[in-house]
Coordinates of C-alpha atoms in Angstrom, one line a residue:
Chain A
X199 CA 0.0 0.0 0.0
X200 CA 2.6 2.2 0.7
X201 CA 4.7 1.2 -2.2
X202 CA 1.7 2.0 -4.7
X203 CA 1.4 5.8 -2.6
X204 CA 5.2 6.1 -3.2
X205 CA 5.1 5.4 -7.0
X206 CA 1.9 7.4 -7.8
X207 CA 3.4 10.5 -5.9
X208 CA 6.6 10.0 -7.8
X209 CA 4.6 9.5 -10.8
X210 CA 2.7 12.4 -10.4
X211 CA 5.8 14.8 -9.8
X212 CA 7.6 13.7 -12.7
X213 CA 4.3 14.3 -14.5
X214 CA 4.1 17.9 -13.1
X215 CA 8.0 18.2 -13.7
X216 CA 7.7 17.6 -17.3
X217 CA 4.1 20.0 -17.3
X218 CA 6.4 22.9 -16.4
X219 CA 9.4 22.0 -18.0
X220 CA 7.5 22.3 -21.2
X221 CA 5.7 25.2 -20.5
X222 CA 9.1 26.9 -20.0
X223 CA 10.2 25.8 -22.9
X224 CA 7.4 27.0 -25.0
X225 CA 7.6 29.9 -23.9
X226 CA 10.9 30.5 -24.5
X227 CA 10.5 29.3 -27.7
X228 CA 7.7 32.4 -28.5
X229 CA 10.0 34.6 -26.9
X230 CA 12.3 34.0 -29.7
X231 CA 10.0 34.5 -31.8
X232 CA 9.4 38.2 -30.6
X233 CA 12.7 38.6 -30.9
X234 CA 13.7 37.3 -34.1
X235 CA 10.6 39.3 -35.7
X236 CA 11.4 42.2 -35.9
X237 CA 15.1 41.7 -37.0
X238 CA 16.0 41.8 -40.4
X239 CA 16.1 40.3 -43.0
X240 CA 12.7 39.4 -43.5
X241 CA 11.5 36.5 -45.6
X242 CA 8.5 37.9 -46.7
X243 CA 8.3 35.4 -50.4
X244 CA 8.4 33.0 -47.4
X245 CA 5.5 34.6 -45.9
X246 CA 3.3 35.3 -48.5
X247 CA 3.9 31.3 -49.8
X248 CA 2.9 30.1 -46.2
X249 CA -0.4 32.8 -46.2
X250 CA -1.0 31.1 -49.9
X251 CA -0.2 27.4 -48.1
X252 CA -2.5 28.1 -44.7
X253 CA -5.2 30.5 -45.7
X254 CA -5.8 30.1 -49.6
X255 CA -5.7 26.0 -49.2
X256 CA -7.8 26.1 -46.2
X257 CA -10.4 27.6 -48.1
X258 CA -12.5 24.2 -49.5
X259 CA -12.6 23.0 -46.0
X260 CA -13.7 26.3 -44.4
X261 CA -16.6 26.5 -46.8
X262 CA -17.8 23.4 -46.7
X263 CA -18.0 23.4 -42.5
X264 CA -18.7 26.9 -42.2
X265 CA -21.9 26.1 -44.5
X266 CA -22.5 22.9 -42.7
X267 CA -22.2 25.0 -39.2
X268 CA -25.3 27.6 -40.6
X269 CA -27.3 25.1 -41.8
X270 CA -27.7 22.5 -38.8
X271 CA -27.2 25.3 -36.3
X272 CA -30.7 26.5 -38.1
X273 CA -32.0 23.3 -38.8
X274 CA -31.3 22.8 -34.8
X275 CA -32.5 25.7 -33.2
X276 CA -36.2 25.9 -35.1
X277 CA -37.9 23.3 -33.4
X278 CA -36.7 24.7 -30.2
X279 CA -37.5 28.5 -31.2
X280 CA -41.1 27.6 -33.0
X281 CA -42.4 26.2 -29.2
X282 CA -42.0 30.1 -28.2
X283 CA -43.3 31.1 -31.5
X284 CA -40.2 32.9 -31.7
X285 CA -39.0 31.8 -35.0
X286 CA -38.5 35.4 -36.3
X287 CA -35.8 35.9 -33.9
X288 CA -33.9 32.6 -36.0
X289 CA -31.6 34.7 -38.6
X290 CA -30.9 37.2 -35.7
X291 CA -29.6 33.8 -33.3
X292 CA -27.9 31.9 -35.9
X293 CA -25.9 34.7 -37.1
X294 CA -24.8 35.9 -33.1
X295 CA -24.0 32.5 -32.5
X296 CA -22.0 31.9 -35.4
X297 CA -20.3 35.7 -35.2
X298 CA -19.6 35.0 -31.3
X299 CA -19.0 31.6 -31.1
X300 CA -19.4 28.8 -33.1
X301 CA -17.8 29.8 -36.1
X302 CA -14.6 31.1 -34.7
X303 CA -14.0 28.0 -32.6
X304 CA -15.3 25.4 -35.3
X305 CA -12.7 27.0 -37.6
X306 CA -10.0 27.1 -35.7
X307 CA -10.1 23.4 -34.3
X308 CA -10.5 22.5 -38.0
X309 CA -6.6 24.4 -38.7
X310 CA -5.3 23.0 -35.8
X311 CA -6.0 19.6 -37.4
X312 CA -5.1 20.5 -40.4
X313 CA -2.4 23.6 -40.5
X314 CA -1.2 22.6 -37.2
X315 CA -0.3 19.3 -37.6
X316 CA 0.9 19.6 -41.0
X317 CA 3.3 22.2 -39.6
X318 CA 4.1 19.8 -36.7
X319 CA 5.0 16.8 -39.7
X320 CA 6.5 19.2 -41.8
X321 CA 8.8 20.9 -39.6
X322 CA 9.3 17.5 -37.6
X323 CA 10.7 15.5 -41.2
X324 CA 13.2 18.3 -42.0
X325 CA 14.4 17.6 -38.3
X326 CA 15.0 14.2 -38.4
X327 CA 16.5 14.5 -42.1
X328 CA 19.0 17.1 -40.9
X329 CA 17.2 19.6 -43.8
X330 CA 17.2 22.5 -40.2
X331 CA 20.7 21.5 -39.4
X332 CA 21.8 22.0 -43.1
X333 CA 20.3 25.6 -43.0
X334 CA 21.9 26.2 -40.1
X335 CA 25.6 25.1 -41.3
X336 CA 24.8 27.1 -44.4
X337 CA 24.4 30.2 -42.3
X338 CA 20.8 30.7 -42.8
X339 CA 19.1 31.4 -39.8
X340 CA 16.1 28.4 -39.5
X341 CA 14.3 29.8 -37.3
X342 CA 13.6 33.2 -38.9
X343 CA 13.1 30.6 -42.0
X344 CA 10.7 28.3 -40.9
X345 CA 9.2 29.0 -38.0
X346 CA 8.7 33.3 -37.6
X347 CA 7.0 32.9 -41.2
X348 CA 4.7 29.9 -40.5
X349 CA 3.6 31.7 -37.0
X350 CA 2.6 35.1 -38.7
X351 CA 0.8 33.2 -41.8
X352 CA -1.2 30.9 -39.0
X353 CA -1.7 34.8 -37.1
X354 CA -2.9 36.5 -39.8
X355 CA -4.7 33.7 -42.0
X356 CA -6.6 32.2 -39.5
X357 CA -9.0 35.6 -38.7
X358 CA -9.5 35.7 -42.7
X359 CA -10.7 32.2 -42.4
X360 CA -12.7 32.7 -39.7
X361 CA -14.6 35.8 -41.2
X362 CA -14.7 33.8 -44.3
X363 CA -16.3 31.0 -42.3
X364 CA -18.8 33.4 -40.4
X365 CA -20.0 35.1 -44.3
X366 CA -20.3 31.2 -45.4
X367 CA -22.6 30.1 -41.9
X368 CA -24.9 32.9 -42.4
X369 CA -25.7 32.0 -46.2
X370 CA -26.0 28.2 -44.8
X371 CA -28.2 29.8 -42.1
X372 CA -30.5 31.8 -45.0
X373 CA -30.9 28.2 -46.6
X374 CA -32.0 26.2 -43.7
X375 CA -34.3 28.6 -43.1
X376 CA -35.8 28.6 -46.3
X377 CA -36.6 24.7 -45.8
X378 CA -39.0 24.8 -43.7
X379 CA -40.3 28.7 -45.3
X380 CA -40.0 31.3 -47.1
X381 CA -37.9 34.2 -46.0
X382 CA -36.5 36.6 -48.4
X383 CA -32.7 37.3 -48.6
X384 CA -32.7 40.8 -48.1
X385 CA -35.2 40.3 -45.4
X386 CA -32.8 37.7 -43.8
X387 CA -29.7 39.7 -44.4
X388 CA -31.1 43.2 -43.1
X389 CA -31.9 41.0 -39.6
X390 CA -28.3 39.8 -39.2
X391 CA -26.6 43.1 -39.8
X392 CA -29.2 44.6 -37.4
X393 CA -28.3 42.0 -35.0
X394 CA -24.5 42.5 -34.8
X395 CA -22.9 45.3 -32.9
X396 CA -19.7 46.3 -32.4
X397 CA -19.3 44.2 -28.8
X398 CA -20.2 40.9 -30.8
X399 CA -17.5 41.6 -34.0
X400 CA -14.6 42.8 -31.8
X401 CA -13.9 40.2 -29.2
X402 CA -14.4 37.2 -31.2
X403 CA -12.1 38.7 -34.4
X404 CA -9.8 39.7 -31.4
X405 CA -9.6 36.2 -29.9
X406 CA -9.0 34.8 -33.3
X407 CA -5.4 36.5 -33.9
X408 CA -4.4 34.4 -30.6
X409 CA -5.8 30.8 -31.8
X410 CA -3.9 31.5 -35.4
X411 CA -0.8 32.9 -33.2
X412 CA -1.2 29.1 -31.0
X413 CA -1.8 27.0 -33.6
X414 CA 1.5 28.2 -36.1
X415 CA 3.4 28.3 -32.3
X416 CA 2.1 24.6 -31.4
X417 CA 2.6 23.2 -34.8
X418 CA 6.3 24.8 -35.0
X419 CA 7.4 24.0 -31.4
X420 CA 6.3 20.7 -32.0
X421 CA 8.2 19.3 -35.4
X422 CA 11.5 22.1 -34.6
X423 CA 11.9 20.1 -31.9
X424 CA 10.9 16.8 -32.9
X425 CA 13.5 13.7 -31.6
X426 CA 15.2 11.8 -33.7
X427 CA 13.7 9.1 -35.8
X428 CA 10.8 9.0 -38.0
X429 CA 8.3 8.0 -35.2
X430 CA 8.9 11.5 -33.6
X431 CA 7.2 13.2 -37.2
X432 CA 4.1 11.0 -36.3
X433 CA 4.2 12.1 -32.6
X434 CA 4.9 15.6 -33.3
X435 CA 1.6 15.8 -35.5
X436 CA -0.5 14.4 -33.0
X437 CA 0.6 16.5 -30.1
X438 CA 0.7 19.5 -32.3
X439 CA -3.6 18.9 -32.9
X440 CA -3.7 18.0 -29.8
X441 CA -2.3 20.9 -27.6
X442 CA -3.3 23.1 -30.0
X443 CA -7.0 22.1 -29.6
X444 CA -6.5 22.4 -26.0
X445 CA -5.2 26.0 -26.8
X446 CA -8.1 27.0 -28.7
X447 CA -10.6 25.9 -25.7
X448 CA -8.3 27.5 -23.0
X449 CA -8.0 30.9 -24.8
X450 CA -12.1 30.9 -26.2
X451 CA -12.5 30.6 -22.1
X452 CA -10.4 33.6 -20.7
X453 CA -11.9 35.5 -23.9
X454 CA -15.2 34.7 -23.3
X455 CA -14.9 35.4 -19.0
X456 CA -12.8 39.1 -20.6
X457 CA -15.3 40.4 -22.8
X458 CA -17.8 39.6 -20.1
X459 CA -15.6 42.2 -17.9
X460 CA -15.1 44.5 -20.0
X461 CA -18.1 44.8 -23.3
Chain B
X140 CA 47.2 50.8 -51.2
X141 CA 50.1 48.9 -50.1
X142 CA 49.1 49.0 -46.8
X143 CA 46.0 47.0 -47.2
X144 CA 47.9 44.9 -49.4
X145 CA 50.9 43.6 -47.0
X146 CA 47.8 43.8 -44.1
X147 CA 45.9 41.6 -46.3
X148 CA 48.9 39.5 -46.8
X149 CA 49.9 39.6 -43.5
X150 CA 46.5 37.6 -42.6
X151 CA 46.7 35.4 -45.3
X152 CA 50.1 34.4 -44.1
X153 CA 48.8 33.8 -40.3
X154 CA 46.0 31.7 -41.6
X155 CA 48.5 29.4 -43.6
X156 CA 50.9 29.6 -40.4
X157 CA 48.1 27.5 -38.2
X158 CA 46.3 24.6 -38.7
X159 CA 43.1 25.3 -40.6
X160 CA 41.3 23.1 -37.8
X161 CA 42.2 22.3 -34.4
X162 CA 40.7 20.4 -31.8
X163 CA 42.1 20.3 -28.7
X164 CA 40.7 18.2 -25.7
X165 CA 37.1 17.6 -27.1
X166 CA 34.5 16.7 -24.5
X167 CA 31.1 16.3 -25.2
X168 CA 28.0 13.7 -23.0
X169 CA 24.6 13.3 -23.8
X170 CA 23.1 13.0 -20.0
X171 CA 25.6 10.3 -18.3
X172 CA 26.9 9.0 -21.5
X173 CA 30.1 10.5 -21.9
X174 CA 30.7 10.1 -25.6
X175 CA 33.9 12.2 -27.2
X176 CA 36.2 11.9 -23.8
X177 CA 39.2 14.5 -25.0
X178 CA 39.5 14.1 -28.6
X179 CA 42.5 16.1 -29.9
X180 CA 43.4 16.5 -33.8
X181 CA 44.6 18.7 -36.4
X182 CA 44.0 19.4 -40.5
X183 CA 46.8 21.0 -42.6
X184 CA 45.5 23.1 -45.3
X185 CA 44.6 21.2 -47.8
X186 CA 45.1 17.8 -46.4
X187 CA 42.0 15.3 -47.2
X188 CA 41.5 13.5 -42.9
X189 CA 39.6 10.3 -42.5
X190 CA 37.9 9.6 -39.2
X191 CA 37.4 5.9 -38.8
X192 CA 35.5 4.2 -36.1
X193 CA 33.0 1.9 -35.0
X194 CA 29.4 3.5 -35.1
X195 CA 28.0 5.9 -32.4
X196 CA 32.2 6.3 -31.3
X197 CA 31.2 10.4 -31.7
X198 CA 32.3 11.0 -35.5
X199 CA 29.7 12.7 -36.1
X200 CA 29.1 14.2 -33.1
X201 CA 33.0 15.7 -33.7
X202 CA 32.1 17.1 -36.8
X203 CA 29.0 18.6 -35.9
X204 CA 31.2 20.1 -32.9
X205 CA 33.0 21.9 -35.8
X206 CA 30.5 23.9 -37.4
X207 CA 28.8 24.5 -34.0
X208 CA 25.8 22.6 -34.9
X209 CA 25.8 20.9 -30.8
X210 CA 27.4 22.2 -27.7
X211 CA 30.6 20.9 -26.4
X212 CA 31.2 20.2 -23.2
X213 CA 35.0 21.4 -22.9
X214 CA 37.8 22.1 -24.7
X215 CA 39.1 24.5 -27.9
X216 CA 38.5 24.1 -31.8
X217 CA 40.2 26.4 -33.2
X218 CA 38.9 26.5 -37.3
X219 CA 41.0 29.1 -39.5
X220 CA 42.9 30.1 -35.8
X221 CA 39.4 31.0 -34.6
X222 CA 38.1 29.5 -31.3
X223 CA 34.5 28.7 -32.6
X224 CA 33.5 28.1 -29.1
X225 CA 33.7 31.5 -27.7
X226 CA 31.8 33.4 -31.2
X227 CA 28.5 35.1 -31.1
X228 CA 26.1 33.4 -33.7
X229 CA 26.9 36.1 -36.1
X230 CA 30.4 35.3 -35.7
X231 CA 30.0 31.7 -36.5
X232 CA 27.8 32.1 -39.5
X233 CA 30.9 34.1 -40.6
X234 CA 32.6 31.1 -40.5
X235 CA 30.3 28.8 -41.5
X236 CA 30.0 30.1 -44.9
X237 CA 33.8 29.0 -45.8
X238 CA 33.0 25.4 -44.3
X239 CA 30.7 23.3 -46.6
X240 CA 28.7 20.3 -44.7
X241 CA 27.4 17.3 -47.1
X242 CA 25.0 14.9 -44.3
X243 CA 24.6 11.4 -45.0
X244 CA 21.6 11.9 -46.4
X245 CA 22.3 15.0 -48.3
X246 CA 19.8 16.4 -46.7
X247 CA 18.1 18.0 -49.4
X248 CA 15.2 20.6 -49.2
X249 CA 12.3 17.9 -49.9
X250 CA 10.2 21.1 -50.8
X251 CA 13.0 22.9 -53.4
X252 CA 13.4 21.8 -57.1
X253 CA 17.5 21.2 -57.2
X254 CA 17.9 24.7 -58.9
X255 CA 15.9 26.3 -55.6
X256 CA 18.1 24.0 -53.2
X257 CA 21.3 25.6 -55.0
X258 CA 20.2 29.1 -55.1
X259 CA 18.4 29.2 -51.5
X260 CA 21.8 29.4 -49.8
X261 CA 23.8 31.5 -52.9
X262 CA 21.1 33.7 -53.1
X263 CA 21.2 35.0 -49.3
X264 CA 25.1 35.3 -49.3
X265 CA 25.8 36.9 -52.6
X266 CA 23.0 39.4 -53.0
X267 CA 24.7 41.6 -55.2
X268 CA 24.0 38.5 -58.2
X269 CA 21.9 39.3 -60.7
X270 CA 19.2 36.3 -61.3
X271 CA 21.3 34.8 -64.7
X272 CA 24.4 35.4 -62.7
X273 CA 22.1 32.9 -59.8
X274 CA 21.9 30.3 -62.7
X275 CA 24.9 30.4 -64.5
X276 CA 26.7 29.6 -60.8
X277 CA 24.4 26.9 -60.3
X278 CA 24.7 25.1 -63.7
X279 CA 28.8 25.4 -63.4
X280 CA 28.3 24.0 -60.0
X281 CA 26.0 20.9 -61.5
X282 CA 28.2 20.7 -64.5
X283 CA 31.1 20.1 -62.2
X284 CA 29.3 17.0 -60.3
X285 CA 28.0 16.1 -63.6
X286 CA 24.1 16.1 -63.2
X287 CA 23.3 19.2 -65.3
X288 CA 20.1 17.6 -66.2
X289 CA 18.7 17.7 -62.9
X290 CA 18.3 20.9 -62.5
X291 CA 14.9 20.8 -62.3
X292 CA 14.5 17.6 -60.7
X293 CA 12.7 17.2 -57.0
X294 CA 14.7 15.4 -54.5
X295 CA 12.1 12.8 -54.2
X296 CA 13.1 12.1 -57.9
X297 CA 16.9 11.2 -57.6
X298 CA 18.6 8.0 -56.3
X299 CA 20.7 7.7 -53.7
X300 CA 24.3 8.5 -55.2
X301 CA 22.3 11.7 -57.0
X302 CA 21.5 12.7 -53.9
X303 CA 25.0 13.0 -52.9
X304 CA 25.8 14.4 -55.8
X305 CA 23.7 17.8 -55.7
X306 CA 24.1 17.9 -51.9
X307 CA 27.7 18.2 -52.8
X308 CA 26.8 20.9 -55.2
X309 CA 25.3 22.6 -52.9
X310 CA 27.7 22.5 -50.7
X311 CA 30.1 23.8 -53.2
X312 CA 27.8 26.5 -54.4
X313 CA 29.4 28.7 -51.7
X314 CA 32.8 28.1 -52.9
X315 CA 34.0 26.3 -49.3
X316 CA 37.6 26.5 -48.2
X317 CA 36.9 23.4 -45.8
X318 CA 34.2 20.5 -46.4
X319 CA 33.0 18.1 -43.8
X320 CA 31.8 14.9 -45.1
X321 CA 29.7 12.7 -43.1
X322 CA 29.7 9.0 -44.8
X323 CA 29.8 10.2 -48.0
X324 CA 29.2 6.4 -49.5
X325 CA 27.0 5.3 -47.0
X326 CA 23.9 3.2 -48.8
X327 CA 25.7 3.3 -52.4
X328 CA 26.7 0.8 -54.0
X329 CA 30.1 -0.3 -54.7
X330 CA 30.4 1.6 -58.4
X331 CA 28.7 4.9 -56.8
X332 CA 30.8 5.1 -54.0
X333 CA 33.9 4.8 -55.8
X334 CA 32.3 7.3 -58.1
X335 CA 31.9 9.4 -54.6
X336 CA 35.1 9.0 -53.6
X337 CA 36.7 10.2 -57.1
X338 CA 34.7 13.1 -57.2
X339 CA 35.9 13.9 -53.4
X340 CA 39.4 13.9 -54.7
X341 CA 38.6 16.1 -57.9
X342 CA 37.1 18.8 -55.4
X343 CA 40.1 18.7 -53.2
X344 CA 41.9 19.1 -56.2
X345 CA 39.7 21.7 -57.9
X346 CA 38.6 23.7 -55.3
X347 CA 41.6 23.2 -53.3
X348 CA 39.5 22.0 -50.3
X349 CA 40.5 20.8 -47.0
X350 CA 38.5 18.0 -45.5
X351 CA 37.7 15.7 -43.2
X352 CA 35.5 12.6 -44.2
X353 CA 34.0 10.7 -42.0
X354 CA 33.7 6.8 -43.3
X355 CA 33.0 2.8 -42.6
X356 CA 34.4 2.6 -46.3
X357 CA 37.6 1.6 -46.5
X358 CA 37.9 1.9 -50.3
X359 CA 36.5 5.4 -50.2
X360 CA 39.0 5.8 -46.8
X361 CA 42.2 4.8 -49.0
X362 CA 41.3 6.7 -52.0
X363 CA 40.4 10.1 -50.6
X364 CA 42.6 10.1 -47.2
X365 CA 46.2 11.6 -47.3
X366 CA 45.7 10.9 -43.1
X367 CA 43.4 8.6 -41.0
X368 CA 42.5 8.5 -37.8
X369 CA 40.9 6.3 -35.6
X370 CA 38.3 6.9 -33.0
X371 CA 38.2 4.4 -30.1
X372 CA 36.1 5.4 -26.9
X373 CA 36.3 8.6 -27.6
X374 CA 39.2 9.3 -28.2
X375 CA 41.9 9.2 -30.9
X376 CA 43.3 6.0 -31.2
X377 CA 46.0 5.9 -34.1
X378 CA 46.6 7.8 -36.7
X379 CA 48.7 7.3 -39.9
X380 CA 48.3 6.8 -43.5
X381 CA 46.4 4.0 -44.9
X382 CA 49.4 2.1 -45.6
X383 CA 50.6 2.5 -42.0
X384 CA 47.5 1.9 -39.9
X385 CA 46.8 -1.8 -42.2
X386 CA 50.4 -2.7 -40.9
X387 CA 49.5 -1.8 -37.4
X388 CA 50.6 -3.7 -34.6
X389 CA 46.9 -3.2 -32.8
X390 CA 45.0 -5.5 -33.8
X391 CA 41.5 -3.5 -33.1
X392 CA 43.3 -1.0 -35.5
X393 CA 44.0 -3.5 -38.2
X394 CA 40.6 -5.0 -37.8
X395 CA 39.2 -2.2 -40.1
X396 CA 41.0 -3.4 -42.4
X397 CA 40.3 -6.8 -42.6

């Protein structure tokens, strides 16, 4: 009995030891990516392949859920609504819920599985086949290479995407609500845009700049410091979707508990 | 004018003076295993080295030391009368660019054509070329391994000895005064590795290189060393010319060459 207490508290420190080692080391890792940011030289072709790579390709898949989020959050709600004989009040609550919430979440657990764990493989290969350590030895910084560029596509894509997404819901919206009736477009569109004020646009476009800013930071820390071995390109994937999901639900929590403070 | 001439001189004498790399009491442990344990060794400009040794004896890990790519533990190596140990990473990159690295796997940029992975790292250090200036550099440079026609190749799309090949290339691209190879004939077979080893010789000759190549092949060992050395729990066993290290009275030494 004893024994057993032993070996789960030693378990559970070494647990907690590695928790905090790798918190440290993350963020050490984003600290050098504030600093090697703003130091020339900049590798903007880089930059504007990985926007092209992360935002441009993401675009199929972005449509198809953000369409697939409007219509079955409509579909979903109108039972519910119609018992109140509230259903006017449907394009108003599908597009708030989409604007606030769904949409910018949906989207972004949708890149970390796909941008972030491609990142994580991507950047975990070159490891193991020495492609980092050549740039190095060639006197090209890696870093400023690989990882600054793929962080600032993931920051800046990722918003695009999700206002993409939240345009793409409300048209699914419009169309599950014409299943069941008849509502005119303009009708349906003047309700969202009366709906939507400046509290609902800001805090979720705001929160959206930190998932893309975790997701390129997971994905990179991940594979740039993937083991040796091809196994480790596997492993840095998964953990990549993985923490970076976690990410996305930790940060959507202290957004949601700060714009209830201060909006 | 004359100044900066006998100044210039005065440098390039120094740099001939000293060994172009020195390593002196190399230490390096990963956790509690302690795997180079005081290496010490020198390379003469010019001179082709061969590292022998059984695997995971620290070869790599020694030439890795070199071009700062890990940390070492203690010690001095001194590259071009430099103590590479003690530069700021801006320092080092200064020195990097006149040592060329070729992996064992070439390590090749899976997502470059050839022509990108020769022009990524010319591009960055000689911004002053003009783009045909770029490809006329990098065709010489293919010419001179003899896989012009690659040039717009993927990696993917070449075998094993091609691979080595345009790594080389790219290694070259910069116009190195010192390359470290790192099995150069590892997973060839025994016409492509001799084809290697040849080519290793013509660079040395060409480019007047100095090198150090770090090999299990002993063909490719006799035919590009002017000097071999051994590496026996880390540290350096023998040393000696082919010749001399087959006729040595170690039998561990001798074993290589069985």
């Amino acid at each position: 009995m004893n024994t057993t207490l032993i070996a789960k508290k030693e378990s559970i420190t070494t647990y907690l030891k590695e928790t905090f080692n790798d918190i440290g080391k993350v963020t050490l890792f984003a600290s050098r990516f504030f600093r090697e940011v703003i130091k020339p030289p900049y590798e903007i072709k880089e930059l504007i392949k990985q926007c092209y790579i992360i935002g441009y390709k993401s675009l199929p898949l972005v449509t198809v859920t953000g369409f697939i989020m409007g219509l079955v959050l409509t579909l979903q709600s109108r039972p519910t609504l119609a018992k109140f004989g509230a259903e006017s009040w449907l394009p108003s609550m599908v597009a708030l819920s989409l604007i606030r919430e769904i949409a910018p979440v949906i989207t972004a657990l949708i890149c970390a599985g796909k941008v972030s764990s491609g990142i994580g493989a991507e950047l975990g290969s070159m490891k193991v086949t020495e492609q980092i350590d050549a740039m190095e030895v060639s006197a090209i910084n890696p870093f400023k290479y690989l990882v600054v560029t793929r962080i600032l596509a993931t920051t800046f894509m990722i918003p695009l995407l999700v206002i993409f997404a939240d345009g793409i819901g409300v048209i699914g919206g419009y169309i599950g609500i014409n299943i069941h009736g008849d509502v005119n477009l303009y009708r349906y569109l003047s309700q969202v845009l009366e709906s939507i004020t400046f509290s609902d646009i800001f805090p979720a476009t705001m929160k959206t700049f930190f998932f893309g800013f975790f997701i390129g930071m997971i994905g990179c820390y991940k594979g740039f410091n993937a083991a040796n071995g091809t196994e480790s390109v596997g492993k840095a994937a998964n953990s990549a979707v993985v923490t970076a999901s976690l990410s996305i639900f930790i940060i959507d929590m202290i957004a949601v508990q700060l714009t209830d403070l201060f909006l | 004018m004359e100044d900066e001439i006998k100044k210039r001189n005065i440098i390039q004498k120094s740099e001939a003076d000293v060994p172009v790399i020195e390593i002196k009491n190399l230490h390096k442990s990963f956790g509690t295993n302690e795997v180079l344990k005081g290496v010490n060794l020198t390379v003469n400009k010019g001179e082709n080295l061969v590292i022998l040794g059984k695997s995971g004896s620290g070869k790599s890990i020694t030439i890795k030391c070199i071009v700062g790519l890990m940390r070492i533990d203690e010690g001095e190596i001194n590259v071009f009368g430099t103590d590479i140990t003690k530069l700021h990473i801006a320092e080092l990159n200064g020195i990097r660019v006149r040592i060329g690295f070729l992996f064992q796997n070439a390590a090749l940029y899976d997502s470059m054509s050839v022509r990108d992975n020769l022009g990524f790292t010319l591009k960055r250090h000689a911004k002053d070329l003009s783009a045909e200036e770029v490809e006329s550099q990098i065709k010489e440079i293919l010419d001179s391994v003899g896989l012009s026609e690659a040039i717009d190749k993927m990696p993917s799309e070449l075998s094993g000895g091609m691979r080595k090949r345009i790594g080389l290339a790219r290694t070259l691209i910069l116009k190195p005064e010192i390359i470290l190879y790192d099995e150069p004939t590892t997973g060839l077979d025994t016409i492509t590795s001799r084809e290697i080893s040849e080519l290793i010789i013509e660079i040395q000759k060409k480019y007047k290189t100095t090198s150090i190549i770090i090999t299990h092949d002993m063909p490719c060992a006799k035919l590009t060393g002017n000097r071999l050395m051994v590496l026996k729990e880390g540290v350096m066993h023998a040393e000696g010319t082919y010749e001399e290290l087959e006729k040595s009275e170690d039998e561990w030494v001798r074993s290589f060459f069985l």
